[in-house]
Short mmCIF file of C-alpha atoms in Angstrom, two decimals:
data_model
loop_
_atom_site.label_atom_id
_atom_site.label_comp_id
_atom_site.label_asym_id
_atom_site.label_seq_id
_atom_site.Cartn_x
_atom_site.Cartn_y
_atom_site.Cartn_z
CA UNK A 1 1.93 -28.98 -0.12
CA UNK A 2 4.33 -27.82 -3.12
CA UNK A 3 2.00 -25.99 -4.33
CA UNK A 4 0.83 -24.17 -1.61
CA UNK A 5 4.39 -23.70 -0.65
CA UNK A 6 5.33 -22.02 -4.14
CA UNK A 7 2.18 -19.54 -3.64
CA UNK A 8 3.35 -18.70 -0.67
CA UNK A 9 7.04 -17.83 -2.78
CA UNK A 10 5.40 -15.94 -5.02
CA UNK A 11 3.37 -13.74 -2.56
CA UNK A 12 6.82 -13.19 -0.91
CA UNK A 13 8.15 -11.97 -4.14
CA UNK A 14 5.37 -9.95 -4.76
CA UNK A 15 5.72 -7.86 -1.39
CA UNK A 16 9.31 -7.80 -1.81
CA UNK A 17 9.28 -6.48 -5.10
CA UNK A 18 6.14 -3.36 -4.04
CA UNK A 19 8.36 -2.35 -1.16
CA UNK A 20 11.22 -2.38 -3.20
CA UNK A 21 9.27 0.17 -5.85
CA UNK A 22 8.13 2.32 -3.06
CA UNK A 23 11.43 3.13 -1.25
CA UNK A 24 12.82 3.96 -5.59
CA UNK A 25 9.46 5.90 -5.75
CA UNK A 26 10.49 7.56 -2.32
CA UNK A 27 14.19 8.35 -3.14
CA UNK A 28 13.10 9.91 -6.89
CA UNK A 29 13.15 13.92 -6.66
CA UNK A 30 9.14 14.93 -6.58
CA UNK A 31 9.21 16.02 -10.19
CA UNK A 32 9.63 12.08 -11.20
CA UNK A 33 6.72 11.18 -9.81
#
């Protein structure tokens, strides 16, 4: 159950963090990219 419950942590992380890089990939000027 702890276990399962600290993937499931991670994975929320994980999404957090990639939607958090797209909106900073969004808001850099196009030359950035």
């Amino acid at each position: 159950m702890q276990k399962a419950k600290r993937s499931l942590l991670k994975k929320n992380l994980l999404n957090l963090l990639m939607s958090f890089i797209q909106k900073v990939l969004l808001t850099l000027p196009p030359e950035m990219n």
